[in-house]
Tab-separated table of C-alpha atoms and ligand atoms in Angstrom:
chain	number	residue	atom	x	y	z
U	744	MET	CA	1.202	-18.039	-11.343
U	745	GLN	CA	-0.462	-16.792	-14.538
U	746	ILE	CA	-4.112	-15.649	-15.015
U	747	LYS	CA	-5.637	-16.520	-18.132
U	748	VAL	CA	-9.053	-15.961	-19.776
U	749	SER	CA	-11.283	-18.422	-21.930
U	750	SER	CA	-14.676	-18.125	-23.279
U	751	LYS	CA	-14.767	-22.134	-23.946
U	752	SER	CA	-16.640	-24.113	-21.546
U	753	ARG	CA	-14.958	-26.074	-18.761
U	754	GLU	CA	-15.298	-29.559	-20.806
U	755	ALA	CA	-12.540	-28.411	-22.901
U	756	PHE	CA	-10.172	-28.488	-20.053
U	757	LEU	CA	-11.221	-31.005	-17.906
U	758	ARG	CA	-8.056	-33.385	-18.487
U	759	THR	CA	-5.621	-30.533	-17.792
U	760	HIS	CA	-7.286	-28.382	-15.042
U	761	THR	CA	-8.917	-29.112	-11.787
U	762	HIS	CA	-12.252	-27.250	-11.957
U	763	ILE	CA	-13.346	-25.213	-8.938
U	764	THR	CA	-16.972	-25.922	-8.107
U	765	PHE	CA	-19.095	-23.688	-5.912
U	766	ILE	CA	-21.731	-25.318	-3.367
U	767	GLU	CA	-24.090	-23.771	-1.176
U	768	LYS	CA	-23.317	-26.013	2.091
U	769	GLY	CA	-21.262	-28.822	3.227
U	770	VAL	CA	-17.584	-28.597	3.314
U	771	GLU	CA	-14.663	-28.340	0.951
U	772	ARG	CA	-13.432	-31.516	-0.508
U	773	LEU	CA	-11.391	-32.916	-3.702
U	774	VAL	CA	-13.835	-35.249	-5.923
U	775	GLU	CA	-13.032	-37.262	-8.258
U	776	ARG	CA	-15.285	-38.703	-10.632
U	777	ASP	CA	-14.761	-41.116	-13.918
U	778	GLY	CA	-10.846	-39.767	-13.854
U	779	ILE	CA	-11.681	-35.961	-13.559
U	780	THR	CA	-11.119	-34.134	-10.383
U	781	SER	CA	-12.409	-31.172	-9.148
U	782	LEU	CA	-12.559	-29.052	-5.750
U	783	GLU	CA	-15.659	-28.154	-4.081
U	784	ILE	CA	-15.930	-25.048	-2.419
U	785	VAL	CA	-18.561	-23.802	-0.130
U	786	VAL	CA	-19.939	-20.071	-1.193
U	787	GLY	CA	-23.409	-20.156	-0.193
U	788	THR	CA	-25.360	-18.484	-2.766
U	789	TYR	CA	-23.794	-15.943	-5.440
U	790	GLU	CA	-25.678	-13.062	-4.422
U	791	LYS	CA	-24.866	-12.837	-0.758
U	792	ILE	CA	-21.253	-12.488	-1.752
U	793	THR	CA	-20.233	-8.621	-1.335
U	794	PRO	CA	-17.354	-6.993	-2.622
U	795	ARG	CA	-15.431	-7.315	0.816
U	796	THR	CA	-16.368	-11.385	0.678
U	797	LEU	CA	-15.566	-11.864	-2.878
U	798	ARG	CA	-12.126	-10.808	-1.799
U	799	THR	CA	-11.582	-13.042	0.801
U	800	LEU	CA	-13.206	-15.887	-1.223
U	801	ILE	CA	-11.075	-15.466	-4.204
U	802	ARG	CA	-8.134	-15.993	-1.744
U	803	SER	CA	-9.381	-19.027	0.265
U	804	ILE	CA	-9.584	-20.478	-3.373
U	805	VAL	CA	-5.991	-19.775	-3.668
U	806	GLN	CA	-5.176	-21.328	-0.244
U	807	SER	CA	-6.975	-24.536	-0.764
U	808	ALA	CA	-5.987	-25.172	-4.144
U	809	LYS	CA	-2.235	-24.648	-2.821
U	810	LYS	CA	-3.012	-26.920	0.037
U	811	HIS	CA	-4.281	-29.598	-2.537
U	812	HIS	CA	-1.351	-29.187	-4.671
U	813	LEU	CA	-3.446	-28.325	-7.884
U	814	LYS	CA	-1.173	-27.143	-10.629
U	815	LYS	CA	-3.825	-25.679	-12.912
U	816	ILE	CA	-7.379	-24.590	-12.163
U	817	THR	CA	-10.432	-23.403	-13.944
U	818	LEU	CA	-12.677	-20.909	-12.220
U	819	GLU	CA	-16.004	-19.857	-13.677
U	820	LEU	CA	-17.474	-16.887	-12.113
U	821	PRO	CA	-20.624	-15.764	-13.540
U	822	TYR	CA	-20.484	-11.703	-12.842
U	823	GLY	CA	-24.530	-11.830	-13.663
U	824	ALA	CA	-25.164	-13.940	-10.673
U	825	PHE	CA	-23.138	-11.911	-8.224
U	826	THR	CA	-25.764	-9.273	-7.688
U	827	GLY	CA	-23.959	-8.026	-4.342
U	828	CYS	CA	-21.357	-7.015	-6.486
U	829	HIS	CA	-23.210	-5.053	-9.274
U	830	THR	CA	-22.479	-2.093	-7.114
U	831	TYR	CA	-19.113	-2.093	-9.648
U	832	PRO	CA	-19.002	-2.980	-13.096
U	833	GLU	CA	-17.528	-6.123	-14.413
U	834	GLU	CA	-14.048	-4.760	-15.168
U	835	TRP	CA	-14.042	-4.405	-11.417
U	836	PHE	CA	-14.803	-7.627	-10.989
U	837	TRP	CA	-12.444	-9.247	-12.551
U	838	SER	CA	-9.769	-6.906	-11.682
U	839	THR	CA	-10.707	-7.878	-8.335
U	840	VAL	CA	-10.416	-11.639	-9.007
U	841	ALA	CA	-7.160	-11.238	-10.518
U	842	GLU	CA	-5.784	-8.768	-7.937
U	843	ASN	CA	-6.894	-11.089	-5.217
U	844	LEU	CA	-5.606	-14.410	-6.775
U	845	LEU	CA	-2.434	-12.901	-7.033
U	846	LEU	CA	-2.215	-11.088	-3.522
U	847	ALA	CA	-3.036	-14.734	-1.971
U	848	ASP	CA	-0.433	-16.644	-4.163
U	849	TYR	CA	2.245	-14.224	-2.430
U	850	GLU	CA	4.947	-15.865	-0.319
U	851	HIS	CA	8.095	-14.027	1.038
U	852	THR	CA	10.631	-16.592	0.323
U	853	GLN	CA	13.881	-14.448	-0.052
U	854	TYR	CA	15.573	-15.821	3.416
U	855	LYS	CA	14.465	-19.606	3.174
U	856	SER	CA	17.163	-21.607	2.461
U	857	LYS	CA	14.929	-23.943	0.469
U	858	PRO	CA	12.211	-21.575	-1.137
U	859	LYS	CA	9.075	-23.810	-1.910
U	860	LYS	CA	7.723	-22.737	-5.124
U	861	SER	CA	3.667	-22.467	-5.265
U	862	PRO	CA	2.323	-25.711	-7.161
U	863	LEU	CA	-0.299	-23.518	-8.837
U	864	THR	CA	0.903	-22.550	-12.257
U	865	GLU	CA	-2.132	-21.253	-13.652
U	866	VAL	CA	-5.760	-20.234	-13.186
U	867	LEU	CA	-7.960	-20.170	-16.081
U	868	CYS	CA	-10.837	-17.788	-15.596
U	869	LEU	CA	-13.849	-19.175	-17.872
U	870	THR	CA	-16.637	-16.333	-18.809
U	871	ALA	CA	-18.779	-15.519	-21.961
U	872	ASN	CA	-17.218	-11.828	-21.798
U	873	ALA	CA	-13.903	-12.623	-22.464
U	874	MET	CA	-13.096	-9.070	-23.676
U	875	ARG	CA	-14.187	-7.505	-20.518
U	876	ALA	CA	-12.518	-10.177	-18.244
U	877	THR	CA	-9.271	-9.692	-20.346
U	878	GLN	CA	-9.281	-6.001	-19.560
U	879	GLY	CA	-9.889	-6.505	-15.975
U	880	VAL	CA	-7.674	-9.127	-15.325
U	881	THR	CA	-4.753	-7.361	-17.061
U	882	ARG	CA	-5.242	-4.671	-14.858
U	883	GLY	CA	-5.566	-6.719	-11.801
U	884	SER	CA	-2.515	-8.468	-12.379
U	885	ILE	CA	-0.374	-5.467	-12.972
U	886	ILE	CA	-1.803	-3.688	-9.565
U	887	ALA	CA	-1.230	-7.052	-7.575
U	888	GLN	CA	2.511	-7.876	-9.054
U	889	SER	CA	3.195	-4.298	-8.086
U	890	ALA	CA	1.890	-4.610	-4.743
U	891	ASN	CA	3.683	-7.881	-3.919
U	892	SER	CA	6.780	-5.808	-4.913
U	893	ALA	CA	5.867	-3.424	-2.228
U	894	ARG	CA	5.670	-6.342	0.254
U	895	ASP	CA	9.118	-7.728	-1.136
U	896	ILE	CA	10.382	-4.388	-0.185
U	897	ALA	CA	8.787	-3.997	3.090
U	898	ASN	CA	9.642	-7.635	4.155
U	899	THR	CA	13.479	-7.096	3.352
U	900	THR	CA	14.975	-6.782	6.616
U	901	GLY	CA	16.935	-3.416	7.745
U	902	GLY	CA	20.398	-4.131	7.150
U	903	ASP	CA	19.356	-5.449	3.514
U	904	MET	CA	17.272	-2.484	2.487
U	905	THR	CA	18.975	0.831	3.829
U	906	PRO	CA	18.234	4.205	2.514
U	907	ALA	CA	20.740	3.477	-0.478
U	908	LEU	CA	19.709	-0.155	-1.372
U	909	LEU	CA	15.753	1.162	-1.207
U	910	ALA	CA	16.756	3.694	-3.961
U	911	SER	CA	18.308	1.155	-5.723
U	912	TYR	CA	15.287	-1.069	-5.609
U	913	ALA	CA	13.056	1.708	-6.816
U	914	LYS	CA	15.437	2.473	-9.842
U	915	LYS	CA	15.564	-1.162	-10.674
U	916	LEU	CA	11.825	-1.824	-10.526
U	917	CYS	CA	11.000	1.342	-12.747
U	918	THR	CA	13.189	0.193	-15.518
U	919	ASN	CA	11.740	-0.045	-18.685
U	920	THR	CA	8.395	1.821	-17.771
U	921	HIS	CA	7.948	5.659	-18.469
U	922	THR	CA	9.183	7.244	-15.253
U	923	LYS	CA	11.974	9.095	-14.450
U	924	VAL	CA	13.845	8.199	-10.856
U	925	THR	CA	15.929	10.948	-9.416
U	926	VAL	CA	18.023	9.818	-6.353
U	927	LEU	CA	19.068	12.632	-3.890
U	928	ASP	CA	21.952	11.912	-1.687
U	929	GLU	CA	22.859	13.270	1.599
U	930	LYS	CA	24.742	16.124	0.164
U	931	ARG	CA	22.102	17.238	-2.096
U	932	ILE	CA	19.419	16.702	0.551
U	933	HIS	CA	21.442	19.063	3.521
U	934	ALA	CA	21.855	21.789	0.720
U	935	LEU	CA	18.164	21.723	0.007
U	936	GLY	CA	17.948	22.729	3.694
U	937	MET	CA	16.133	19.332	4.701
U	938	GLY	CA	16.896	19.473	8.279
U	939	GLY	CA	14.344	17.330	9.192
U	940	LEU	CA	15.295	14.386	7.188
U	941	MET	CA	19.281	14.990	7.770
U	942	GLY	CA	18.460	15.178	11.521
U	943	VAL	CA	16.576	11.849	11.701
U	944	GLY	CA	19.346	9.970	9.804
U	945	LYS	CA	22.328	11.198	11.062
U	946	GLY	CA	22.429	8.220	13.828
U	947	SER	CA	22.819	6.001	10.930
U	948	LYS	CA	26.302	5.057	9.189
U	949	HIS	CA	23.964	4.376	6.329
U	950	PRO	CA	22.921	8.387	4.977
U	951	PRO	CA	19.632	9.491	4.200
U	952	ARG	CA	18.192	9.289	0.726
U	953	PHE	CA	15.391	11.330	-1.025
U	954	ILE	CA	13.860	9.344	-3.897
U	955	ILE	CA	11.575	11.223	-6.656
U	956	ILE	CA	9.737	9.185	-9.098
U	957	ASP	CA	8.211	11.096	-11.755
U	958	TYR	CA	5.746	9.225	-14.377
U	959	ASP	CA	4.151	11.649	-16.844
U	960	GLY	CA	1.590	9.651	-19.176
U	961	ARG	CA	-0.446	12.651	-20.713
U	962	ASP	CA	-0.739	13.338	-24.192
U	963	ALA	CA	1.007	16.864	-25.705
U	964	LYS	CA	-2.244	18.721	-25.547
U	965	ALA	CA	-3.036	17.763	-21.725
U	966	LYS	CA	0.684	18.636	-20.690
U	967	LYS	CA	-0.105	22.406	-21.460
U	968	SER	CA	-2.862	22.257	-18.825
U	969	LYS	CA	-2.038	23.918	-15.697
U	970	VAL	CA	-3.349	21.751	-13.388
U	971	GLY	CA	-0.556	20.119	-11.220
U	972	PRO	CA	0.491	16.204	-10.770
U	973	VAL	CA	-1.099	13.870	-7.678
U	974	VAL	CA	2.071	13.694	-5.550
U	975	PHE	CA	2.146	10.556	-3.364
U	976	VAL	CA	4.668	10.924	-0.300
U	977	GLY	CA	5.591	7.770	1.462
U	978	LYS	CA	7.444	7.206	4.766
U	979	GLY	CA	10.719	5.451	3.922
U	980	ILE	CA	12.165	4.390	7.268
U	981	THR	CA	14.412	1.647	6.554
U	982	PHE	CA	14.656	0.671	10.427
U	983	ASP	CA	13.021	2.331	13.349
U	984	THR	CA	14.794	1.724	16.462
U	985	GLY	CA	13.162	4.781	18.083
U	986	GLY	CA	16.491	6.568	17.923
U	987	LEU	CA	18.080	7.330	21.491
U	988	GLN	CA	14.596	7.282	23.318
U	989	VAL	CA	14.836	3.583	22.151
U	990	LYS	CA	12.032	1.151	21.579
U	991	PRO	CA	11.522	-1.111	24.664
U	992	GLY	CA	11.370	-4.899	23.907
U	993	MET	CA	9.135	-6.251	21.208
U	994	ALA	CA	7.939	-3.153	20.076
U	995	MET	CA	11.126	-2.797	17.966
U	996	TYR	CA	10.345	-6.202	16.277
U	997	GLU	CA	9.085	-5.646	12.466
U	998	MET	CA	10.462	-2.370	12.500
U	999	HIS	CA	12.122	-2.912	9.185
U	1000	MET	CA	8.785	-2.793	7.444
U	1001	ASP	CA	8.979	1.404	8.819
U	1002	MET	CA	9.030	2.016	4.961
U	1003	SER	CA	5.830	0.200	4.053
U	1004	GLY	CA	4.760	3.585	2.819
U	1005	GLY	CA	7.332	4.574	0.797
U	1006	ALA	CA	7.170	0.863	-0.832
U	1007	ALA	CA	3.317	1.202	-1.340
U	1008	VAL	CA	4.064	4.671	-3.179
U	1009	ILE	CA	7.288	3.102	-5.083
U	1010	ALA	CA	4.601	0.033	-6.306
U	1011	THR	CA	1.873	2.418	-7.115
U	1012	LEU	CA	3.984	4.485	-9.656
U	1013	HIS	CA	5.315	1.212	-10.813
U	1014	ALA	CA	1.895	0.194	-11.345
U	1015	ILE	CA	0.515	3.444	-12.863
U	1016	ALA	CA	3.463	3.548	-15.544
U	1017	THR	CA	2.835	0.071	-16.228
U	1018	LEU	CA	-0.717	0.299	-16.940
U	1019	LYS	CA	0.162	3.757	-18.667
U	1020	LEU	CA	-2.487	5.846	-17.189
U	1021	LYS	CA	-2.642	9.243	-18.778
U	1022	LYS	CA	-1.868	11.248	-15.622
U	1023	HIS	CA	0.898	12.744	-14.258
U	1024	VAL	CA	1.975	11.147	-11.020
U	1025	ILE	CA	4.983	12.067	-8.648
U	1026	GLY	CA	5.989	9.502	-6.285
U	1027	ILE	CA	8.195	10.911	-3.098
U	1028	ILE	CA	9.956	8.830	-0.633
U	1029	PRO	CA	12.298	10.727	2.139
U	1030	ALA	CA	14.244	7.663	3.435
U	1031	ALA	CA	16.181	7.400	6.519
U	1032	GLU	CA	17.229	4.730	9.153
U	1033	ASN	CA	16.405	5.809	12.523
U	1034	ALA	CA	19.493	4.330	14.255
U	1035	ILE	CA	21.525	4.922	17.664
U	1036	SER	CA	24.762	6.430	17.685
U	1037	SER	CA	26.905	9.013	19.658
U	1038	GLU	CA	25.592	10.976	16.214
U	1039	SER	CA	21.734	10.592	16.775
U	1040	ILE	CA	19.769	13.382	17.214
U	1041	ARG	CA	19.093	13.916	20.838
U	1042	PRO	CA	15.625	14.506	22.822
U	1043	GLY	CA	15.585	18.502	22.755
U	1044	ASP	CA	17.482	19.049	19.585
U	1045	VAL	CA	16.196	21.653	17.233
U	1046	MET	CA	16.101	21.404	13.590
U	1047	THR	CA	15.494	23.732	10.694
U	1048	MET	CA	13.255	22.306	8.124
U	1049	MET	CA	13.243	22.772	4.520
U	1050	SER	CA	10.242	25.382	5.266
U	1051	GLY	CA	12.063	27.189	7.383
U	1052	LYS	CA	10.267	26.362	10.412
U	1053	THR	CA	12.024	24.837	13.179
U	1054	VAL	CA	11.131	21.681	14.893
U	1055	GLU	CA	12.080	20.665	18.541
U	1056	MET	CA	12.466	17.014	18.676
U	1057	LEU	CA	10.571	16.251	21.744
U	1058	HIS	CA	10.766	12.518	21.017
U	1059	THR	CA	12.980	10.744	18.889
U	1060	ASP	CA	10.584	7.636	18.004
U	1061	ALA	CA	8.121	10.196	16.557
U	1062	GLU	CA	10.446	10.392	13.298
U	1063	GLY	CA	8.088	9.580	10.317
U	1064	ARG	CA	6.382	12.897	10.738
U	1065	VAL	CA	9.704	14.858	10.869
U	1066	ILE	CA	11.187	13.104	7.442
U	1067	LEU	CA	7.511	13.374	5.768
U	1068	ALA	CA	7.376	17.278	6.645
U	1069	ASP	CA	10.486	18.020	4.497
U	1070	ALA	CA	8.965	15.743	1.662
U	1071	LEU	CA	5.510	17.525	1.860
U	1072	HIS	CA	7.107	20.739	1.838
U	1073	TYR	CA	9.146	20.018	-1.192
U	1074	ALA	CA	6.209	18.531	-2.865
U	1075	ARG	CA	5.231	21.990	-3.085
U	1076	THR	CA	7.389	22.920	-6.079
U	1077	TYR	CA	4.954	20.901	-8.472
U	1078	ASN	CA	1.876	22.824	-7.553
U	1079	PRO	CA	0.028	19.356	-6.969
U	1080	SER	CA	-3.605	18.637	-7.819
U	1081	LEU	CA	-3.781	16.155	-4.545
U	1082	ILE	CA	-1.035	15.402	-2.093
U	1083	VAL	CA	-1.328	11.913	-0.238
U	1084	ASP	CA	1.305	11.024	2.353
U	1085	VAL	CA	1.355	7.323	3.460
U	1086	ALA	CA	2.933	6.323	6.108
U	1087	THR	CA	3.373	3.644	9.310
U	1088	LEU	CA	3.298	6.733	11.565
U	1089	THR	CA	1.867	5.867	15.219
U	1090	GLY	CA	0.873	2.778	17.184
U	1091	ALA	CA	-2.070	4.680	18.279
U	1092	ALA	CA	-3.792	4.202	15.001
U	1093	LEU	CA	-3.853	0.533	15.901
U	1094	VAL	CA	-5.315	1.202	19.316
U	1095	ALA	CA	-7.750	3.448	17.508
U	1096	VAL	CA	-9.419	0.854	14.867
U	1097	GLY	CA	-7.165	-2.579	15.146
U	1098	GLN	CA	-5.755	-4.099	12.248
U	1099	HIS	CA	-8.288	-3.675	9.553
U	1100	ALA	CA	-8.337	-0.276	8.091
U	1101	HIS	CA	-6.096	2.359	7.015
U	1102	VAL	CA	-6.685	5.820	8.949
U	1103	ILE	CA	-7.412	8.733	7.153
U	1104	LEU	CA	-7.293	12.532	8.051
U	1105	THR	CA	-7.963	15.068	5.951
U	1106	LYS	CA	-9.475	18.987	6.628
U	1107	ASP	CA	-11.285	18.303	3.157
U	1108	ARG	CA	-14.935	16.729	3.719
U	1109	ALA	CA	-14.993	15.675	0.028
U	1110	LEU	CA	-11.681	14.140	-0.057
U	1111	GLU	CA	-12.557	12.105	3.225
U	1112	ASP	CA	-15.687	11.076	1.693
U	1113	LYS	CA	-14.067	10.494	-1.675
U	1114	PHE	CA	-11.051	8.016	0.012
U	1115	ARG	CA	-13.629	5.959	1.992
U	1116	GLU	CA	-15.568	5.083	-0.935
U	1117	LEU	CA	-12.031	4.335	-3.049
U	1118	GLY	CA	-11.251	2.376	-0.072
U	1119	GLU	CA	-14.073	-0.065	-0.373
U	1120	GLU	CA	-13.823	-0.099	-4.423
U	1121	SER	CA	-9.817	-1.129	-4.102
U	1122	GLY	CA	-10.023	-3.386	-1.020
U	1123	ASP	CA	-8.006	-0.975	1.029
U	1124	TYR	CA	-10.335	-0.121	3.422
U	1125	THR	CA	-9.911	3.509	5.194
U	1126	PHE	CA	-11.524	4.995	8.043
U	1127	PRO	CA	-11.585	8.772	9.085
U	1128	LEU	CA	-10.266	10.354	12.252
U	1129	PRO	CA	-10.891	14.423	12.897
U	1130	LEU	CA	-8.272	16.779	12.262
U	1131	TRP	CA	-9.786	19.713	13.367
U	1132	ASP	CA	-8.231	23.268	14.139
U	1133	GLU	CA	-8.730	22.679	17.654
U	1134	TYR	CA	-5.856	19.833	17.683
U	1135	THR	CA	-3.153	22.535	16.247
U	1136	GLN	CA	-2.501	23.545	19.630
U	1137	TYR	CA	-0.840	20.220	20.942
U	1138	THR	CA	1.994	20.352	18.253
U	1139	LYS	CA	3.579	23.729	19.672
U	1140	GLY	CA	6.699	23.864	20.438
U	1141	VAL	CA	8.221	25.103	23.870
U	1142	HIS	CA	11.792	26.488	22.404
U	1143	ALA	CA	11.347	25.808	18.785
U	1144	ASP	CA	7.959	27.076	16.351
U	1145	ILE	CA	6.401	23.206	16.478
U	1146	ALA	CA	7.176	20.366	18.289
U	1147	ASN	CA	7.266	16.602	17.081
U	1148	ILE	CA	5.020	15.238	20.265
U	1149	THR	CA	2.573	17.048	22.224
U	1150	PRO	CA	4.883	18.704	25.331
U	1151	GLY	CA	4.186	16.828	28.266
U	1152	ASP	CA	3.880	13.545	26.203
U	1153	SER	CA	-0.063	13.295	26.280
U	1154	ARG	CA	-1.336	9.444	25.597
U	1155	PHE	CA	-4.156	10.780	23.765
U	1156	GLY	CA	-4.972	11.285	20.262
U	1157	GLY	CA	-1.739	10.357	19.095
U	1158	THR	CA	-2.612	9.639	15.548
U	1159	ILE	CA	-4.254	13.033	15.154
U	1160	ASN	CA	-1.513	14.850	16.755
U	1161	GLY	CA	1.062	13.332	14.006
U	1162	ALA	CA	-1.393	14.397	11.116
U	1163	ALA	CA	-1.807	18.030	13.124
U	1164	PHE	CA	2.193	18.123	13.179
U	1165	LEU	CA	2.049	17.179	9.311
U	1166	SER	CA	-0.802	20.030	8.612
U	1167	HIS	CA	2.137	22.695	9.218
U	1168	PHE	CA	3.531	22.005	5.860
U	1169	THR	CA	0.267	21.233	3.929
U	1170	LYS	CA	-0.849	24.495	4.286
U	1171	GLY	CA	-3.161	25.514	1.347
U	1172	LEU	CA	-2.820	22.084	-0.267
U	1173	PRO	CA	-5.296	19.447	-1.074
U	1174	TRP	CA	-4.062	16.870	1.361
U	1175	VAL	CA	-4.760	13.529	2.697
U	1176	HIS	CA	-2.553	11.564	5.296
U	1177	ILE	CA	-2.941	7.817	5.586
U	1178	ASP	CA	-1.935	6.249	8.734
U	1179	MET	CA	-1.291	2.752	7.469
U	1180	ALA	CA	0.208	1.420	10.486
U	1181	PRO	CA	-2.808	-0.819	11.452
U	1182	ARG	CA	-1.967	-2.358	7.828
U	1183	MET	CA	1.369	-2.766	7.992
U	1184	THR	CA	1.365	-6.717	8.468
U	1185	SER	CA	-1.603	-9.111	7.678
U	1186	VAL	CA	-3.890	-10.537	10.178
U	1187	PRO	CA	-4.963	-14.357	9.691
U	1188	SER	CA	-8.768	-13.361	8.531
U	1189	ASP	CA	-6.918	-11.785	5.411
U	1190	LYS	CA	-5.721	-14.923	3.985
U	1191	LEU	CA	-2.666	-13.520	2.899
U	1192	ALA	CA	1.058	-14.653	3.761
U	1193	LYS	CA	2.326	-13.283	7.108
U	1194	GLY	CA	4.157	-9.854	6.990
U	1195	ALA	CA	3.631	-7.145	4.894
U	1196	THR	CA	0.293	-6.637	3.018
U	1197	GLY	CA	1.500	-4.359	0.048
U	1198	GLU	CA	-1.242	-1.919	1.029
U	1199	PRO	CA	-2.521	0.437	0.043
U	1200	THR	CA	-1.172	0.265	-3.240
U	1201	ARG	CA	-4.342	-0.834	-4.652
U	1202	LEU	CA	-5.959	2.813	-3.304
U	1203	LEU	CA	-3.274	4.915	-4.292
U	1204	VAL	CA	-3.398	3.362	-7.938
U	1205	LYS	CA	-7.515	4.027	-7.838
U	1206	ILE	CA	-6.924	7.376	-6.689
U	1207	ALA	CA	-4.385	8.374	-9.502
U	1208	GLU	CA	-6.900	6.675	-11.831
U	1209	CYS	CA	-9.777	8.956	-10.520
U	1210	TYR	CA	-7.817	12.580	-10.342
O	1529	BES	N1	6.644	3.728	13.508
O	1529	BES	C1	6.519	3.828	14.318
O	1529	BES	C2	4.711	3.634	14.568
O	1529	BES	C3	4.549	2.243	14.324
O	1529	BES	C4	4.020	1.351	15.420
O	1529	BES	C5	3.992	1.614	13.413
O	1529	BES	C6	3.815	0.097	15.314
O	1529	BES	C7	3.443	0.097	13.255
O	1529	BES	C8	3.489	-0.722	14.285
O	1529	BES	C9	6.489	5.292	14.800
O	1529	BES	O1	7.898	5.906	14.329
O	1529	BES	C10	6.324	5.505	16.473
O	1529	BES	O2	7.092	5.129	16.945
O	1529	BES	N2	5.388	6.110	16.582
O	1529	BES	C11	5.471	6.703	18.172
O	1529	BES	C12	5.088	8.074	17.954
O	1529	BES	C13	5.038	8.488	19.395
O	1529	BES	C14	6.306	8.764	20.205
O	1529	BES	C15	4.456	9.798	19.885
O	1529	BES	C16	4.084	5.495	18.531
O	1529	BES	O3	3.192	5.375	17.752
O	1529	BES	O4	4.294	5.352	19.756
O	1530	ZN	ZN1	9.283	5.725	15.768
O	1531	ZN	ZN1	8.753	4.855	12.607
């Protein structure tokens, strides 16, 4: 689907496009008058639309247009009348429109024998202020296309997206952008002392990879500054069986999406590079398959991490935090001004917030507030849980320094305990942990295709823009 902008009036397109008409009350219907068709969509009054409902409104327009097999549509959205959205400027408005048009149009067709093409080829946005709209639409289109790549990555089955294939995908996606993609193989990972990533990956015949995407869009003068880059770290478990403590029954379903954090980081770096942000941003994706074999790490095994700390593998299904720990320690070498890790880390995050928010955990109150605000602005909504020092006690090891789950296997505070484990490896760094497990897959009210959401790509891009 292409999104275009025009400052002409709808009359110029009556014969070529179906106009979307907004009505206050009634039912959605296709109306034909004098051979001219328009699709009536019920929106209520413009001023009642909020940033949140704007997103779902735009998505439902795409769903309806597709349902009616429309090929080209015109959309007239008077920003001035959307007073409920005036917390944000007009460029945000158009970026949000473009993002949600493209996110709603996405379908995962890779495994269909006869993939259906979306009938909708063009959305023409009509507005008096075509310049501002074009700027917003350009930004939003780039971000959504990248987020849709994250969905492609996450929706690909475990066998088709091994750590090496994930690395190839990242390289391919980032070609023709000003990024440098480096992939470390198992020998280099071992040589660096990443006992966590090696330990989790050793049960699989597909060995781990450590993917680094470096984008530096600063000018020569800014490059001299001592301020370090923003570093995004994404969990890249290409399939999570649970390891020897195998996941029961349906709990293993969709675990090919356990690299959704890594996928979002790859997509974010791609978007940032395409947007040509004048920033230095690094993406790091530790990638491994948590598989079952006689080589798999055993419950009770002890790993020596890159940081030198020893970790007891008390539960082989709590593997994400173990690979992230090595990646977070590695990230120190960049002297980061901010580290954000993104991971489908705990099922407990879904228990806490359902499926409508990313859980954020940080010891820095200002960062917590900022991430909540940027969540609202981007559409990747976030909500915090505490990460107080009181929780550190639950990460103490019996035989090693730290344990990857609370010894005794408490069912309480699972998401916090995961973050508390990671905090051992981020001491002294400005760090936010995003447990994205709740947003790994879409729910019907999202009005998105089933499967991966591509989140929190929009949020990560926004963070990169702000820091
Ligand atoms: N990848 C899972 C978490 C997950 C579950 C993500 C459901 C998305 C949907 C993670 O590796 C895991 O298995 N975590 C365990 C931790 C437990 C053993 C402490 C969990 O959540 O049960
Ligand atoms: Zn697991
Ligand atoms: Zn996992």
